[in-house]
CSV table of C-alpha atoms and ligand atoms in Angstrom, one decimal:
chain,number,residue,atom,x,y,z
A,300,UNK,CA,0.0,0.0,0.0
A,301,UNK,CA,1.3,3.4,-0.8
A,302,UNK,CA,1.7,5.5,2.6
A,303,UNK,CA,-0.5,8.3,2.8
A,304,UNK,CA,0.9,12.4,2.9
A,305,UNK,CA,2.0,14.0,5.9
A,306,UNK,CA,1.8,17.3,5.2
A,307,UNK,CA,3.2,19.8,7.3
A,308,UNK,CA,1.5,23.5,7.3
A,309,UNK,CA,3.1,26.5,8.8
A,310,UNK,CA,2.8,30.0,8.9
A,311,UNK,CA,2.2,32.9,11.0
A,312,UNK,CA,-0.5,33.5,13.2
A,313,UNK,CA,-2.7,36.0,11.2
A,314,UNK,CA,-2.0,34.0,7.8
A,315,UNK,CA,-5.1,32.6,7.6
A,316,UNK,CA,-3.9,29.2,7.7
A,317,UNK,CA,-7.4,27.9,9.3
A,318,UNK,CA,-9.4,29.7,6.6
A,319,UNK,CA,-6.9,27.8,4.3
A,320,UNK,CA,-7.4,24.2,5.6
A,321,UNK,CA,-11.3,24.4,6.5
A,322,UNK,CA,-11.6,25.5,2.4
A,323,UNK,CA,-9.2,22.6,1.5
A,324,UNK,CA,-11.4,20.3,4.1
A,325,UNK,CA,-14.7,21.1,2.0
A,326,UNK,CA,-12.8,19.9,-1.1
A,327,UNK,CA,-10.6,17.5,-0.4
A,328,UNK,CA,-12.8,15.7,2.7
A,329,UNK,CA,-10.7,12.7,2.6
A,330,UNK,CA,-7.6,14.4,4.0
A,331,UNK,CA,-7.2,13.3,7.9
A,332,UNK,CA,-6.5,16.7,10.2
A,333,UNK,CA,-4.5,16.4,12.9
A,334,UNK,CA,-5.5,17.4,16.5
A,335,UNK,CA,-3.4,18.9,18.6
A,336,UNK,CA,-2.9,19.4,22.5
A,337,UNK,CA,-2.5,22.7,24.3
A,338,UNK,CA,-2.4,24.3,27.7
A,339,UNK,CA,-3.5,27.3,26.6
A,340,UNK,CA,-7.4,28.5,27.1
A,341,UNK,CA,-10.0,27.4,24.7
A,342,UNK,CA,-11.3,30.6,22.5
A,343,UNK,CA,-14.9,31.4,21.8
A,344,UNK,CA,-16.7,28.5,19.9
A,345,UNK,CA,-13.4,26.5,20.2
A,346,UNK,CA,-14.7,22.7,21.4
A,347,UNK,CA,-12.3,20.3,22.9
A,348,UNK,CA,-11.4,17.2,20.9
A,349,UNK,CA,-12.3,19.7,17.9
A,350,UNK,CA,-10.3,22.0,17.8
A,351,UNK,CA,-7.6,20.8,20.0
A,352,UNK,CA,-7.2,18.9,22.6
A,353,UNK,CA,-7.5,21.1,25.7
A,354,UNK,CA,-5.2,19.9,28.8
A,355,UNK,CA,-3.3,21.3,31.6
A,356,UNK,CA,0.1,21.7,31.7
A,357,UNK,CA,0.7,18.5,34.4
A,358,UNK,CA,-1.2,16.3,31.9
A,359,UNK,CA,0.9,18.2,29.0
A,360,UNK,CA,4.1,17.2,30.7
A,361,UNK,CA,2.5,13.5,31.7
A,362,UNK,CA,1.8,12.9,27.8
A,363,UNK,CA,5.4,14.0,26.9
A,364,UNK,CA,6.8,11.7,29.4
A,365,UNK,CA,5.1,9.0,27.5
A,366,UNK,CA,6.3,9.6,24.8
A,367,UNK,CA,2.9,11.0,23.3
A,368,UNK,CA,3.9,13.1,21.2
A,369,UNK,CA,5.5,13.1,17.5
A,370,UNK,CA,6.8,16.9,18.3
A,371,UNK,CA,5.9,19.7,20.8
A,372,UNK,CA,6.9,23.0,21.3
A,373,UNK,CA,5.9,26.2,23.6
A,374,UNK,CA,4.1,28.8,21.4
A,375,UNK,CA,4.0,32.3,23.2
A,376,UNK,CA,3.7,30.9,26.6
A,377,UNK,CA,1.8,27.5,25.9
A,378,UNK,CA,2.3,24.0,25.3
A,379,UNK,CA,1.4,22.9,21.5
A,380,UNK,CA,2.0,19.1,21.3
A,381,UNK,CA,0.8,16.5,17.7
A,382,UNK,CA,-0.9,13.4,19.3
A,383,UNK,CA,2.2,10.7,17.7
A,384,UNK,CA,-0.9,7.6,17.4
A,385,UNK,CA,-3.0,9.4,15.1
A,386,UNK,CA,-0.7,10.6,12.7
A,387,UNK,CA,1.4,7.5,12.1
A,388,UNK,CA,-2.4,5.2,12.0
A,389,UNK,CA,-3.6,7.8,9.2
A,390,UNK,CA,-0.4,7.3,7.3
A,391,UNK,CA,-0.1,3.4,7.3
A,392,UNK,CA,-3.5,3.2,6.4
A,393,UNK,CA,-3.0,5.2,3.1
A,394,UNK,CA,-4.6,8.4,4.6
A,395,UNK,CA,-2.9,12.0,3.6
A,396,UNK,CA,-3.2,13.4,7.3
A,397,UNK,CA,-2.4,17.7,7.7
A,398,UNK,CA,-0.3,19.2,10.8
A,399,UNK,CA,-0.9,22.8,11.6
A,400,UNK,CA,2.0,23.6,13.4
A,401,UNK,CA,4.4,25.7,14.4
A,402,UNK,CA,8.4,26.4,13.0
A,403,UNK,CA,9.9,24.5,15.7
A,404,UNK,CA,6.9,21.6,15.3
A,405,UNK,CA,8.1,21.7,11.8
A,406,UNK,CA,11.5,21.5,12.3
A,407,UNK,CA,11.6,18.4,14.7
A,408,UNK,CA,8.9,16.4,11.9
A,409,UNK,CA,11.3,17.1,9.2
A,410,UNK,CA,13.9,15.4,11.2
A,411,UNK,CA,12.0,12.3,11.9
A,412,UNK,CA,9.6,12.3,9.1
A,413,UNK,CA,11.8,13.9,5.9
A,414,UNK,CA,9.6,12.5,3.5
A,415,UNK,CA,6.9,15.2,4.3
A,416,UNK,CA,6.1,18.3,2.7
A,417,UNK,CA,6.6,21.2,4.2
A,418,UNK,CA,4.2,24.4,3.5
A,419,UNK,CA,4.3,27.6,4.5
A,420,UNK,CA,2.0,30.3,4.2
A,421,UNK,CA,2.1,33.8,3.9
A,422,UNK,CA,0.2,36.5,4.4
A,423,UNK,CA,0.3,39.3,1.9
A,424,UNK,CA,1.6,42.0,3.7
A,425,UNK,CA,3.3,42.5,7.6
A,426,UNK,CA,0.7,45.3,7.7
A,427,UNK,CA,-2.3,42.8,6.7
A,428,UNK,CA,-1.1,40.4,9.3
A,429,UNK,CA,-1.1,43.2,11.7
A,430,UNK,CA,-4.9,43.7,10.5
A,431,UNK,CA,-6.0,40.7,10.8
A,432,UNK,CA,-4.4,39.5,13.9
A,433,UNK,CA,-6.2,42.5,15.1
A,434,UNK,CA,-9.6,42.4,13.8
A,435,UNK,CA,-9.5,39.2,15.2
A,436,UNK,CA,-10.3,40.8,18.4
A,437,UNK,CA,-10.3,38.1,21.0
A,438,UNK,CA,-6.1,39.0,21.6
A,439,UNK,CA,-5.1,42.0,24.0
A,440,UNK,CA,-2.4,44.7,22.7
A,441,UNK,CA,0.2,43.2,24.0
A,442,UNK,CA,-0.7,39.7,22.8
A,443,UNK,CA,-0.9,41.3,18.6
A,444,UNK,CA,2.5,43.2,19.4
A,445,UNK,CA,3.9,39.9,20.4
A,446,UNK,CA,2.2,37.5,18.0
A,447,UNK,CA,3.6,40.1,14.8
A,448,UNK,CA,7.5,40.3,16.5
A,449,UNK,CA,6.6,36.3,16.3
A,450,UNK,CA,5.5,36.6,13.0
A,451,UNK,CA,8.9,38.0,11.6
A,452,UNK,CA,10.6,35.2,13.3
A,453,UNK,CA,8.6,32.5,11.5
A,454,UNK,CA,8.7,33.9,8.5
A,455,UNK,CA,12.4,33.8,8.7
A,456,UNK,CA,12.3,29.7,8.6
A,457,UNK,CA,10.4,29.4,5.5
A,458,UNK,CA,13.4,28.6,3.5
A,459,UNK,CA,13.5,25.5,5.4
A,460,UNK,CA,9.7,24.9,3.8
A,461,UNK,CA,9.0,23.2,0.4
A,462,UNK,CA,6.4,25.5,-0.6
A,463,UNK,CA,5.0,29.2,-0.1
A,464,UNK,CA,1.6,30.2,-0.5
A,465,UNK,CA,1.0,33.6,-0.4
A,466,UNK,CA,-2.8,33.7,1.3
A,467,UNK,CA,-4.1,37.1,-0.8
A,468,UNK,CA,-7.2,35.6,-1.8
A,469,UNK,CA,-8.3,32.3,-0.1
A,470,UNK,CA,-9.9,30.3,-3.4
A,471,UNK,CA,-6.4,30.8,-5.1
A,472,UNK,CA,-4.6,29.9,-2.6
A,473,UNK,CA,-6.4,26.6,-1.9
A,474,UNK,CA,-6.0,26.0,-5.4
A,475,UNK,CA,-2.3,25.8,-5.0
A,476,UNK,CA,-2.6,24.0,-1.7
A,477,UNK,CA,-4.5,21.6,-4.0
A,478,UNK,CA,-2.5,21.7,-6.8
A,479,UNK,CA,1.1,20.7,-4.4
A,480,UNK,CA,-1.1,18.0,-2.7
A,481,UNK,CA,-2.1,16.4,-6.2
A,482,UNK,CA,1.5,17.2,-7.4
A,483,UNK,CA,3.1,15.5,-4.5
A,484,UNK,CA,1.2,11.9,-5.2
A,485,UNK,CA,2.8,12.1,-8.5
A,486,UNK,CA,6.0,11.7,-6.8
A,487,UNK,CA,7.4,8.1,-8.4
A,488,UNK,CA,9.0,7.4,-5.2
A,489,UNK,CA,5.8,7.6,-3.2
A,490,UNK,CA,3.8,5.4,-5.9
A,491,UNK,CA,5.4,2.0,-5.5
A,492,UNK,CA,5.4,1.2,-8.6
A,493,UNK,CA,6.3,-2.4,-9.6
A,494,UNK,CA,7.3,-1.8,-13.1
A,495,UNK,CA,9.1,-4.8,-13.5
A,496,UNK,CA,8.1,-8.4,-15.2
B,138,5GP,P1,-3.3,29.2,18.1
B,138,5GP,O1,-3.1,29.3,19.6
B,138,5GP,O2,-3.5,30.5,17.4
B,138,5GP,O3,-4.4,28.2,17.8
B,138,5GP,O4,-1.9,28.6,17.6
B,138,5GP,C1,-0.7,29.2,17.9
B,138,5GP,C2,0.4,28.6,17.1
B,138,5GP,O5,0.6,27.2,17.6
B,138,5GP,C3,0.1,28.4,15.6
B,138,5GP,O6,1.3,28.8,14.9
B,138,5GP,C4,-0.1,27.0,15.4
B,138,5GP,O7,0.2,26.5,14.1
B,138,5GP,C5,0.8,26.4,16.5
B,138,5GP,N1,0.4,25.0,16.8
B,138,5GP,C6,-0.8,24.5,16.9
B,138,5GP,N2,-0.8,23.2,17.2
B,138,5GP,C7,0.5,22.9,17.3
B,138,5GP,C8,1.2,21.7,17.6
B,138,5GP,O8,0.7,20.6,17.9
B,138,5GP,N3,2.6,21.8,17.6
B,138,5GP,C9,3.3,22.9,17.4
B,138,5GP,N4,4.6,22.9,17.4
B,138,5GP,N5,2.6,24.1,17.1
B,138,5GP,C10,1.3,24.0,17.1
């Protein structure tokens, strides 16, 4: 059986990387989305086991010591971990499965998974970012002023990504997302092809 895609989605908070995959989601429904844990608080209309896995930092630092995750990382003050069983059931079963995660997630997948593909998206502008970080309105002035001086240090790792999407207008951009996932199965060495006899 071929193994399915892991693909790896970065980017910086404000990028519209959600709007991005819950697009891709209504088009490409068979794609597996990972779920991932967090200490930090749930945010209006944010369920647990939805859109992440909502824990406190004792049971964050329980799952690490059993190993649970496939990376983790602290994201301005909280705990971000990728459930490890999930992932690797999706893949041997043939399932593409998509992490949204940060540049350090990123960085320790690529070590132990290098066959991924690694995409990162952009917004526009630093000054769009800036509005929509803002306009998002549930983060405090302090919290956009640190999330943008994050921003410019993510950004700065996208070399290390496969792919950029810029995010301007959300239907194009899916339709590259689309277009790298359809791409990527095209790969010969992720077909198995058994050419010979
Ligand atoms: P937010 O709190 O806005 O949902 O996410 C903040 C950042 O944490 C985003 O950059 C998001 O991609 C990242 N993130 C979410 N889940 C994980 C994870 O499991 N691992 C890592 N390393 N980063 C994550």
């Amino acid at each position: 059986m071929v193994p399915g895609l892991l693909l790896v989605i970065s980017g910086p908070s404000g990028a519209g990387k959600g709007t991005l995959c819950q697009a891709l989601r209504e088009e490409m429904p068979e794609i597996v989305y990972s779920i991932s844990a967090t200490t930090r608080q749930p945010r209006p209309g944010e369920a647990d086991g939805k859109n992440y896995y909502f824990v406190d930092k004792e049971k964050f630092q329980e799952m690490i010591a059993a190993g649970a995750f496939l990376e983790w990382a602290l994201v301005y003050d909280n705990f971000y971990g990728t459930p490890r069983r999930p992932v690797e059931e999706a893949l041997a079963a043939g399932k593409d499965i998509i992490l949204e995660i940060d540049t350090q997630g990123a960085a320790q997948i690529k070590k132990s998974f290098p066959e991924g593909v690694f995409i990162f998206i952009l917004p526009p502008s630093l000054a769009e970012l800036e509005q929509r970080i803002r306009k998002r309105g549930t983060e405090t002035a302090e919290v956009v002023a640190r999330r943008l001086q994050a921003a410019r240090a993510e950004i700065a790792a996208l070399h290390n990504y496969d792919y950029v999407i810029v995010n301007d207008k959300v239907e194009e951009a899916v339709k590259r997302l689309k277009a790298i996932i359809i791409a990527e199965k095209c790969r010969p060495q992720r077909l198995n092809l058994k050419l010979e006899g």
